[in-house]
Amino acid sequence: MSKILVLHTGGTIAMEENGKSGAVSPGERNPLNATLSDLIHDVDIIVDDFINIPSPHMSPELMFNIAERIENRIKKEHISGVVVTHGTDTLEETAYLLDLILQTDLPVVMTGAMRSSNEIGSDGPYNLISSLKVACCEEAKGKGVLVVLNDEIHTAKNVTKTHTSNVSTFQSPQYGPIGIVTKQRVHFHHTLTNRDRYHISKLSKKVMLLKAYAGMDSQLLLAAGELGINGIVIEALGQGNLPPETIEGIKQLRKKGIAVVMVSRCFNGIVQDVYGYEGGGKHLKELGVVFSNGLNGQKARLKLLVALEATEDIKELQQLFLR
């Protein structure tokens, strides 16, 4: 019999809707625990009510604590796999940070819900059961942190929330899910070719995320440089281009030794040093801007937080962001 750690962190999946006001919020008890006792009989489940917060309250520090909690419990107990329940707003970020820093090859699955436990059509219990199936699956080992909702299995690296309220909100642009969960079995149809993993003991850096727009100038970049940051991620235009008025800000950030990482604000494709005009990719590359290979802004920020614990050398950072 599989022994699965279910680690709760809160979110809509652990909330209830108030019948009078319609407000969705955490209660004194986690409704998922009743689901576990009523519906799951063939798995030895260990419940860890670690925290109970809405996902906008999640932080990199708490994500790091979750990773430590998982590693410690794996070392002390004979666990077959882990399921983490989480709010959907920042689920992809926690999943990706865990994927970067967890050292275990056991299945670690994250799930959540778009509808609270007492709403009609609540998706939490079903997503939890699907996640338990994946966590028990031998094929899930060594695939990094997985995200399971709505019968689909996604990688932490590629998955993102695409709709504010639809139950099929989690998608992997360009790549799609790597597997599906059916009533009979868990089926993987492809996988990542490699896993990007780091062994760090802390998160001590400060990294900011900005989004580029038409007519953007250096004002925000120069202000950011005065805040004591170690790095900044910019969601650039197209293939990795910025308005020419931002160049002075980029130069000042690099002069201060602040790492600048470029992703695209498009949700498909990667940034490349193609255009040679002022503010174009080639120009930015010459200024020491690091180009990522497909991460969205929020995940690139987390990767930079982790990568800066390993190196602050721009050439080394560029190699890490090409993984």
mmCIF file of C-alpha atoms in Angstrom:
data_model
loop_
_atom_site.group_PDB
_atom_site.id
_atom_site.type_symbol
_atom_site.label_atom_id
_atom_site.label_comp_id
_atom_site.label_asym_id
_atom_site.label_seq_id
_atom_site.Cartn_x
_atom_site.Cartn_y
_atom_site.Cartn_z
ATOM 1 C CA MET A 1 0.000 0.000 0.000
ATOM 2 C CA SER A 2 1.316 3.464 -0.954
ATOM 3 C CA LYS A 3 2.019 5.921 1.857
ATOM 4 C CA ILE A 4 1.301 9.478 0.724
ATOM 5 C CA LEU A 5 1.954 12.729 2.569
ATOM 6 C CA VAL A 6 -0.851 15.252 1.929
ATOM 7 C CA LEU A 7 0.460 18.684 2.877
ATOM 8 C CA HIS A 8 -2.187 21.412 3.050
ATOM 9 C CA THR A 9 -1.325 25.073 2.487
ATOM 10 C CA GLY A 10 -4.807 26.564 2.028
ATOM 11 C CA GLY A 11 -6.426 28.222 -0.977
ATOM 12 C CA THR A 12 -9.912 27.888 -2.469
ATOM 13 C CA ILE A 13 -9.642 24.112 -2.260
ATOM 14 C CA ALA A 14 -9.723 24.493 1.546
ATOM 15 C CA MET A 15 -12.361 27.248 1.683
ATOM 16 C CA GLU A 16 -16.147 27.434 1.940
ATOM 17 C CA GLU A 17 -18.642 29.903 0.510
ATOM 18 C CA ASN A 18 -20.750 31.888 2.972
ATOM 19 C CA GLY A 19 -24.416 31.225 2.177
ATOM 20 C CA LYS A 20 -25.499 34.773 3.051
ATOM 21 C CA SER A 21 -22.690 37.012 1.807
ATOM 22 C CA GLY A 22 -21.267 34.790 -0.942
ATOM 23 C CA ALA A 23 -17.764 35.457 0.363
ATOM 24 C CA VAL A 24 -15.280 32.597 -0.042
ATOM 25 C CA SER A 25 -12.814 32.312 2.845
ATOM 26 C CA PRO A 26 -10.953 29.819 5.054
ATOM 27 C CA GLY A 27 -12.839 28.179 7.917
ATOM 28 C CA GLU A 28 -11.748 26.600 11.171
ATOM 29 C CA ARG A 29 -11.546 23.146 9.591
ATOM 30 C CA ASN A 30 -10.166 21.941 6.295
ATOM 31 C CA PRO A 31 -13.065 20.328 4.363
ATOM 32 C CA LEU A 32 -10.599 18.214 2.376
ATOM 33 C CA ASN A 33 -9.846 16.058 5.396
ATOM 34 C CA ALA A 34 -13.440 14.763 5.387
ATOM 35 C CA THR A 35 -13.022 13.968 1.699
ATOM 36 C CA LEU A 36 -9.892 11.968 2.421
ATOM 37 C CA SER A 37 -11.520 9.845 5.121
ATOM 38 C CA ASP A 38 -14.729 9.274 3.134
ATOM 39 C CA LEU A 39 -13.386 8.584 -0.351
ATOM 40 C CA ILE A 40 -9.845 7.223 -0.042
ATOM 41 C CA HIS A 41 -9.496 3.702 1.338
ATOM 42 C CA ASP A 42 -6.631 2.017 -0.520
ATOM 43 C CA VAL A 43 -3.875 4.531 0.326
ATOM 44 C CA ASP A 44 -2.150 5.159 3.646
ATOM 45 C CA ILE A 45 -2.493 8.939 3.971
ATOM 46 C CA ILE A 46 -0.557 11.201 6.339
ATOM 47 C CA VAL A 47 -2.207 14.624 6.655
ATOM 48 C CA ASP A 48 -0.060 17.653 7.433
ATOM 49 C CA ASP A 49 -2.098 20.849 8.003
ATOM 50 C CA PHE A 50 1.033 22.938 7.489
ATOM 51 C CA ILE A 51 -0.562 26.341 6.835
ATOM 52 C CA ASN A 52 -3.979 27.607 5.754
ATOM 53 C CA ILE A 53 -3.633 30.814 3.744
ATOM 54 C CA PRO A 54 -5.060 32.277 0.524
ATOM 55 C CA SER A 55 -2.516 31.895 -2.254
ATOM 56 C CA PRO A 56 -1.954 35.677 -2.671
ATOM 57 C CA HIS A 57 -0.458 35.473 0.852
ATOM 58 C CA MET A 58 2.150 32.969 -0.347
ATOM 59 C CA SER A 59 5.791 34.141 -0.517
ATOM 60 C CA PRO A 60 9.119 32.664 -1.672
ATOM 61 C CA GLU A 61 10.078 32.278 1.997
ATOM 62 C CA LEU A 62 6.979 30.170 2.669
ATOM 63 C CA MET A 63 7.621 28.173 -0.504
ATOM 64 C CA PHE A 64 11.117 27.445 0.765
ATOM 65 C CA ASN A 65 9.618 26.337 4.105
ATOM 66 C CA ILE A 66 7.290 23.962 2.257
ATOM 67 C CA ALA A 67 10.284 22.428 0.476
ATOM 68 C CA GLU A 68 12.097 21.967 3.789
ATOM 69 C CA ARG A 69 8.994 20.410 5.330
ATOM 70 C CA ILE A 70 8.690 17.908 2.477
ATOM 71 C CA GLU A 71 12.386 16.965 2.585
ATOM 72 C CA ASN A 72 12.333 16.499 6.372
ATOM 73 C CA ARG A 73 9.244 14.303 6.355
ATOM 74 C CA ILE A 74 10.599 12.194 3.510
ATOM 75 C CA LYS A 75 13.790 11.582 5.504
ATOM 76 C CA LYS A 76 11.941 10.610 8.700
ATOM 77 C CA GLU A 77 9.082 8.555 7.252
ATOM 78 C CA HIS A 78 8.737 5.859 4.592
ATOM 79 C CA ILE A 79 6.713 7.989 2.186
ATOM 80 C CA SER A 80 5.903 6.919 -1.386
ATOM 81 C CA GLY A 81 4.881 10.349 -2.644
ATOM 82 C CA VAL A 82 3.628 13.817 -1.730
ATOM 83 C CA VAL A 83 0.517 15.827 -2.601
ATOM 84 C CA VAL A 84 0.467 19.553 -1.831
ATOM 85 C CA THR A 85 -2.875 21.389 -1.847
ATOM 86 C CA HIS A 86 -2.576 25.063 -2.715
ATOM 87 C CA GLY A 87 -4.489 28.121 -3.874
ATOM 88 C CA THR A 88 -4.473 28.520 -7.638
ATOM 89 C CA ASP A 89 -3.355 32.172 -7.920
ATOM 90 C CA THR A 90 0.274 31.357 -7.082
ATOM 91 C CA LEU A 91 0.209 27.569 -7.438
ATOM 92 C CA GLU A 92 2.418 27.602 -10.533
ATOM 93 C CA GLU A 93 5.049 29.656 -8.703
ATOM 94 C CA THR A 94 5.217 27.377 -5.660
ATOM 95 C CA ALA A 95 5.300 24.342 -7.945
ATOM 96 C CA TYR A 96 8.190 25.770 -9.944
ATOM 97 C CA LEU A 97 10.259 26.820 -6.925
ATOM 98 C CA LEU A 98 9.773 23.368 -5.382
ATOM 99 C CA ASP A 99 10.807 21.851 -8.701
ATOM 100 C CA LEU A 100 14.015 23.894 -8.674
ATOM 101 C CA ILE A 101 15.118 23.092 -5.110
ATOM 102 C CA LEU A 102 13.632 19.746 -4.008
ATOM 103 C CA GLN A 103 16.255 16.995 -4.116
ATOM 104 C CA THR A 104 13.862 14.043 -3.996
ATOM 105 C CA ASP A 105 12.877 11.964 -7.026
ATOM 106 C CA LEU A 106 9.673 10.765 -5.344
ATOM 107 C CA PRO A 107 6.441 11.998 -6.949
ATOM 108 C CA VAL A 108 5.512 15.463 -5.689
ATOM 109 C CA VAL A 109 2.125 16.607 -6.983
ATOM 110 C CA MET A 110 0.437 19.971 -6.520
ATOM 111 C CA THR A 111 -3.274 20.566 -6.879
ATOM 112 C CA GLY A 112 -5.961 23.102 -6.092
ATOM 113 C CA ALA A 113 -9.513 24.066 -6.958
ATOM 114 C CA MET A 114 -11.383 26.830 -8.728
ATOM 115 C CA ARG A 115 -14.560 26.306 -6.695
ATOM 116 C CA SER A 116 -14.782 26.169 -2.922
ATOM 117 C CA SER A 117 -15.774 23.000 -1.095
ATOM 118 C CA ASN A 118 -19.507 23.767 -0.729
ATOM 119 C CA GLU A 119 -20.115 25.307 -4.168
ATOM 120 C CA ILE A 120 -22.056 23.364 -6.798
ATOM 121 C CA GLY A 121 -19.582 21.504 -8.992
ATOM 122 C CA SER A 122 -16.737 21.776 -6.501
ATOM 123 C CA ASP A 123 -13.600 20.473 -8.210
ATOM 124 C CA GLY A 124 -11.406 20.153 -5.126
ATOM 125 C CA PRO A 125 -12.201 16.578 -4.042
ATOM 126 C CA TYR A 126 -11.876 15.215 -7.566
ATOM 127 C CA ASN A 127 -8.556 17.026 -8.158
ATOM 128 C CA LEU A 128 -7.282 15.688 -4.845
ATOM 129 C CA ILE A 129 -8.184 12.105 -5.745
ATOM 130 C CA SER A 130 -6.532 12.487 -9.173
ATOM 131 C CA SER A 131 -3.404 13.864 -7.524
ATOM 132 C CA LEU A 132 -3.258 10.943 -5.109
ATOM 133 C CA LYS A 133 -3.430 8.569 -8.064
ATOM 134 C CA VAL A 134 -0.464 10.317 -9.684
ATOM 135 C CA ALA A 135 1.506 10.417 -6.414
ATOM 136 C CA CYS A 136 1.046 6.638 -6.131
ATOM 137 C CA CYS A 137 2.152 6.044 -9.725
ATOM 138 C CA GLU A 138 5.578 4.498 -10.284
ATOM 139 C CA GLU A 139 5.912 6.367 -13.597
ATOM 140 C CA ALA A 140 5.636 9.719 -11.791
ATOM 141 C CA LYS A 141 9.018 9.212 -10.121
ATOM 142 C CA GLY A 142 11.850 11.408 -11.382
ATOM 143 C CA LYS A 143 9.582 13.732 -13.359
ATOM 144 C CA GLY A 144 9.971 16.692 -11.014
ATOM 145 C CA VAL A 145 7.065 18.512 -9.421
ATOM 146 C CA LEU A 146 3.800 17.869 -11.258
ATOM 147 C CA VAL A 147 0.580 19.889 -11.298
ATOM 148 C CA VAL A 148 -2.660 17.910 -11.538
ATOM 149 C CA LEU A 149 -6.075 19.471 -12.104
ATOM 150 C CA ASN A 150 -9.032 18.709 -14.363
ATOM 151 C CA ASP A 151 -7.748 15.211 -15.316
ATOM 152 C CA GLU A 152 -4.476 16.610 -16.711
ATOM 153 C CA ILE A 153 -0.853 16.277 -15.574
ATOM 154 C CA HIS A 154 1.425 19.255 -16.225
ATOM 155 C CA THR A 155 5.060 20.008 -15.481
ATOM 156 C CA ALA A 156 5.830 22.772 -12.997
ATOM 157 C CA LYS A 157 8.072 24.452 -15.564
ATOM 158 C CA ASN A 158 5.455 24.870 -18.274
ATOM 159 C CA VAL A 159 2.078 25.119 -16.553
ATOM 160 C CA THR A 160 0.355 28.463 -15.992
ATOM 161 C CA LYS A 161 -3.037 29.760 -14.934
ATOM 162 C CA THR A 162 -4.803 31.002 -18.083
ATOM 163 C CA HIS A 163 -8.340 31.878 -16.927
ATOM 164 C CA THR A 164 -9.561 33.699 -13.837
ATOM 165 C CA SER A 165 -12.383 31.269 -12.984
ATOM 166 C CA ASN A 166 -12.678 28.355 -15.433
ATOM 167 C CA VAL A 167 -11.945 24.907 -13.962
ATOM 168 C CA SER A 168 -9.701 24.140 -16.961
ATOM 169 C CA THR A 169 -7.571 27.202 -16.254
ATOM 170 C CA PHE A 170 -4.237 25.386 -15.910
ATOM 171 C CA GLN A 171 -2.583 24.891 -19.287
ATOM 172 C CA SER A 172 0.938 24.451 -20.661
ATOM 173 C CA PRO A 173 1.236 26.796 -23.668
ATOM 174 C CA GLN A 174 3.196 25.336 -26.604
ATOM 175 C CA TYR A 175 3.714 21.956 -24.916
ATOM 176 C CA GLY A 176 0.445 20.771 -23.401
ATOM 177 C CA PRO A 177 0.029 18.320 -20.523
ATOM 178 C CA ILE A 178 2.451 15.407 -20.195
ATOM 179 C CA GLY A 179 -0.257 12.967 -19.119
ATOM 180 C CA ILE A 180 -3.871 12.361 -18.171
ATOM 181 C CA VAL A 181 -5.710 10.747 -15.271
ATOM 182 C CA THR A 182 -8.584 8.390 -16.081
ATOM 183 C CA LYS A 183 -10.818 6.282 -13.854
ATOM 184 C CA GLN A 184 -8.690 3.229 -14.578
ATOM 185 C CA ARG A 185 -5.139 4.557 -14.630
ATOM 186 C CA VAL A 186 -2.546 7.308 -14.882
ATOM 187 C CA HIS A 187 -1.150 7.671 -18.391
ATOM 188 C CA PHE A 188 2.011 9.633 -19.273
ATOM 189 C CA HIS A 189 2.496 10.309 -22.971
ATOM 190 C CA HIS A 190 5.698 12.419 -22.851
ATOM 191 C CA THR A 191 8.079 14.019 -20.383
ATOM 192 C CA LEU A 192 10.710 16.736 -20.011
ATOM 193 C CA THR A 193 14.131 15.803 -21.358
ATOM 194 C CA ASN A 194 15.915 17.075 -18.231
ATOM 195 C CA ARG A 195 15.260 18.652 -14.844
ATOM 196 C CA ASP A 196 16.812 21.933 -13.731
ATOM 197 C CA ARG A 197 17.673 21.497 -10.041
ATOM 198 C CA TYR A 198 19.705 23.475 -7.485
ATOM 199 C CA HIS A 199 21.020 22.665 -4.027
ATOM 200 C CA ILE A 200 20.632 25.832 -1.949
ATOM 201 C CA SER A 201 20.274 26.457 1.781
ATOM 202 C CA LYS A 202 18.469 29.808 1.716
ATOM 203 C CA LEU A 203 16.794 32.491 -0.369
ATOM 204 C CA SER A 204 18.521 35.766 0.475
ATOM 205 C CA LYS A 205 18.307 37.859 -2.710
ATOM 206 C CA LYS A 206 15.797 40.495 -3.787
ATOM 207 C CA VAL A 207 14.435 40.268 -7.332
ATOM 208 C CA MET A 208 11.821 42.475 -9.003
ATOM 209 C CA LEU A 209 9.511 41.829 -11.973
ATOM 210 C CA LEU A 210 8.463 44.521 -14.474
ATOM 211 C CA LYS A 211 6.413 44.389 -17.663
ATOM 212 C CA ALA A 212 7.377 46.374 -20.757
ATOM 213 C CA TYR A 213 4.880 48.520 -22.652
ATOM 214 C CA ALA A 214 4.842 50.919 -25.596
ATOM 215 C CA GLY A 215 6.477 54.202 -24.614
ATOM 216 C CA MET A 216 8.184 52.780 -21.518
ATOM 217 C CA ASP A 217 11.124 54.850 -20.317
ATOM 218 C CA SER A 218 13.869 54.399 -17.714
ATOM 219 C CA GLN A 219 11.972 55.889 -14.765
ATOM 220 C CA LEU A 220 10.907 52.588 -13.174
ATOM 221 C CA LEU A 221 14.248 50.939 -13.935
ATOM 222 C CA LEU A 222 16.222 53.751 -12.324
ATOM 223 C CA ALA A 223 13.920 53.728 -9.288
ATOM 224 C CA ALA A 224 14.290 49.951 -8.965
ATOM 225 C CA GLY A 225 18.063 50.357 -8.933
ATOM 226 C CA GLU A 226 17.774 52.433 -5.762
ATOM 227 C CA LEU A 227 15.848 49.756 -3.834
ATOM 228 C CA GLY A 228 18.749 47.452 -3.055
ATOM 229 C CA ILE A 229 17.682 44.731 -5.485
ATOM 230 C CA ASN A 230 20.018 41.995 -6.720
ATOM 231 C CA GLY A 231 18.176 41.294 -9.938
ATOM 232 C CA ILE A 232 15.255 42.265 -12.132
ATOM 233 C CA VAL A 233 13.180 40.333 -14.655
ATOM 234 C CA ILE A 234 11.584 42.251 -17.510
ATOM 235 C CA GLU A 235 8.707 40.889 -19.570
ATOM 236 C CA ALA A 236 9.881 42.382 -22.853
ATOM 237 C CA LEU A 237 8.096 42.971 -26.143
ATOM 238 C CA GLY A 238 8.015 40.231 -28.765
ATOM 239 C CA GLN A 239 11.217 38.235 -29.115
ATOM 240 C CA GLY A 240 13.017 40.321 -26.474
ATOM 241 C CA ASN A 241 12.961 44.006 -27.363
ATOM 242 C CA LEU A 242 12.456 47.217 -25.374
ATOM 243 C CA PRO A 243 11.646 50.854 -26.215
ATOM 244 C CA PRO A 244 14.860 52.885 -26.719
ATOM 245 C CA GLU A 245 14.044 55.137 -23.755
ATOM 246 C CA THR A 246 14.692 52.190 -21.386
ATOM 247 C CA ILE A 247 18.324 51.771 -22.423
ATOM 248 C CA GLU A 248 19.752 54.279 -19.952
ATOM 249 C CA GLY A 249 17.952 52.435 -17.137
ATOM 250 C CA ILE A 250 19.348 49.082 -18.312
ATOM 251 C CA LYS A 251 22.864 50.531 -18.430
ATOM 252 C CA GLN A 252 22.581 51.907 -14.901
ATOM 253 C CA LEU A 253 21.284 48.609 -13.529
ATOM 254 C CA ARG A 254 24.164 46.705 -15.097
ATOM 255 C CA LYS A 255 26.658 49.332 -13.894
ATOM 256 C CA LYS A 256 25.492 48.578 -10.336
ATOM 257 C CA GLY A 257 25.973 44.845 -10.895
ATOM 258 C CA ILE A 258 22.232 44.134 -10.900
ATOM 259 C CA ALA A 259 21.350 41.095 -13.008
ATOM 260 C CA VAL A 260 18.775 41.831 -15.726
ATOM 261 C CA VAL A 261 16.864 38.850 -17.137
ATOM 262 C CA MET A 262 14.638 39.111 -20.203
ATOM 263 C CA VAL A 263 11.510 37.080 -20.942
ATOM 264 C CA SER A 264 8.693 37.813 -23.359
ATOM 265 C CA ARG A 265 5.283 39.108 -22.414
ATOM 266 C CA CYS A 266 3.976 36.714 -25.112
ATOM 267 C CA PHE A 267 2.928 33.359 -23.654
ATOM 268 C CA ASN A 268 4.307 31.396 -26.619
ATOM 269 C CA GLY A 269 7.854 31.405 -27.961
ATOM 270 C CA ILE A 270 11.222 32.376 -26.504
ATOM 271 C CA VAL A 271 13.301 35.562 -26.418
ATOM 272 C CA GLN A 272 16.236 35.813 -28.827
ATOM 273 C CA ASP A 273 18.854 38.418 -29.745
ATOM 274 C CA VAL A 274 17.529 38.977 -33.269
ATOM 275 C CA TYR A 275 16.948 42.692 -33.777
ATOM 276 C CA GLY A 276 19.883 45.083 -34.063
ATOM 277 C CA TYR A 277 18.149 48.436 -33.582
ATOM 278 C CA GLU A 278 18.386 50.484 -30.367
ATOM 279 C CA GLY A 279 16.515 48.508 -27.719
ATOM 280 C CA GLY A 280 16.474 45.404 -29.910
ATOM 281 C CA GLY A 281 17.565 41.995 -28.649
ATOM 282 C CA LYS A 282 21.114 42.220 -30.027
ATOM 283 C CA HIS A 283 21.621 45.613 -28.420
ATOM 284 C CA LEU A 284 20.318 44.354 -25.060
ATOM 285 C CA LYS A 285 22.536 41.282 -25.277
ATOM 286 C CA GLU A 286 25.579 43.523 -25.754
ATOM 287 C CA LEU A 287 24.598 45.401 -22.579
ATOM 288 C CA GLY A 288 24.737 42.177 -20.560
ATOM 289 C CA VAL A 289 21.042 41.294 -20.422
ATOM 290 C CA VAL A 290 20.391 37.590 -19.762
ATOM 291 C CA PHE A 291 17.904 35.920 -22.110
ATOM 292 C CA SER A 292 15.627 33.135 -20.849
ATOM 293 C CA ASN A 293 14.320 30.277 -22.976
ATOM 294 C CA GLY A 294 10.581 30.252 -22.472
ATOM 295 C CA LEU A 295 9.836 30.904 -18.792
ATOM 296 C CA ASN A 296 7.110 33.393 -17.967
ATOM 297 C CA GLY A 297 7.933 36.419 -15.836
ATOM 298 C CA GLN A 298 6.846 35.075 -12.467
ATOM 299 C CA LYS A 299 8.822 31.863 -12.887
ATOM 300 C CA ALA A 300 11.907 33.615 -14.237
ATOM 301 C CA ARG A 301 11.862 35.778 -11.095
ATOM 302 C CA LEU A 302 11.905 32.672 -8.911
ATOM 303 C CA LYS A 303 14.654 31.079 -10.969
ATOM 304 C CA LEU A 304 16.760 34.239 -10.634
ATOM 305 C CA LEU A 305 16.202 34.186 -6.858
ATOM 306 C CA VAL A 306 17.555 30.645 -6.807
ATOM 307 C CA ALA A 307 20.305 31.094 -9.407
ATOM 308 C CA LEU A 308 21.758 34.149 -7.640
ATOM 309 C CA GLU A 309 22.423 31.930 -4.618
ATOM 310 C CA ALA A 310 24.729 29.907 -6.877
ATOM 311 C CA THR A 311 26.403 32.647 -8.930
ATOM 312 C CA GLU A 312 26.259 36.351 -9.761
ATOM 313 C CA ASP A 313 28.424 35.988 -12.875
ATOM 314 C CA ILE A 314 26.399 37.091 -15.907
ATOM 315 C CA LYS A 315 27.906 34.506 -18.275
ATOM 316 C CA GLU A 316 27.111 31.718 -15.811
ATOM 317 C CA LEU A 317 23.603 33.080 -15.252
ATOM 318 C CA GLN A 318 23.045 33.091 -19.007
ATOM 319 C CA GLN A 319 23.962 29.417 -19.211
ATOM 320 C CA LEU A 320 21.631 28.601 -16.335
ATOM 321 C CA PHE A 321 18.741 30.399 -18.048
ATOM 322 C CA LEU A 322 19.299 28.421 -21.244
ATOM 323 C CA ARG A 323 18.532 25.143 -19.456
#
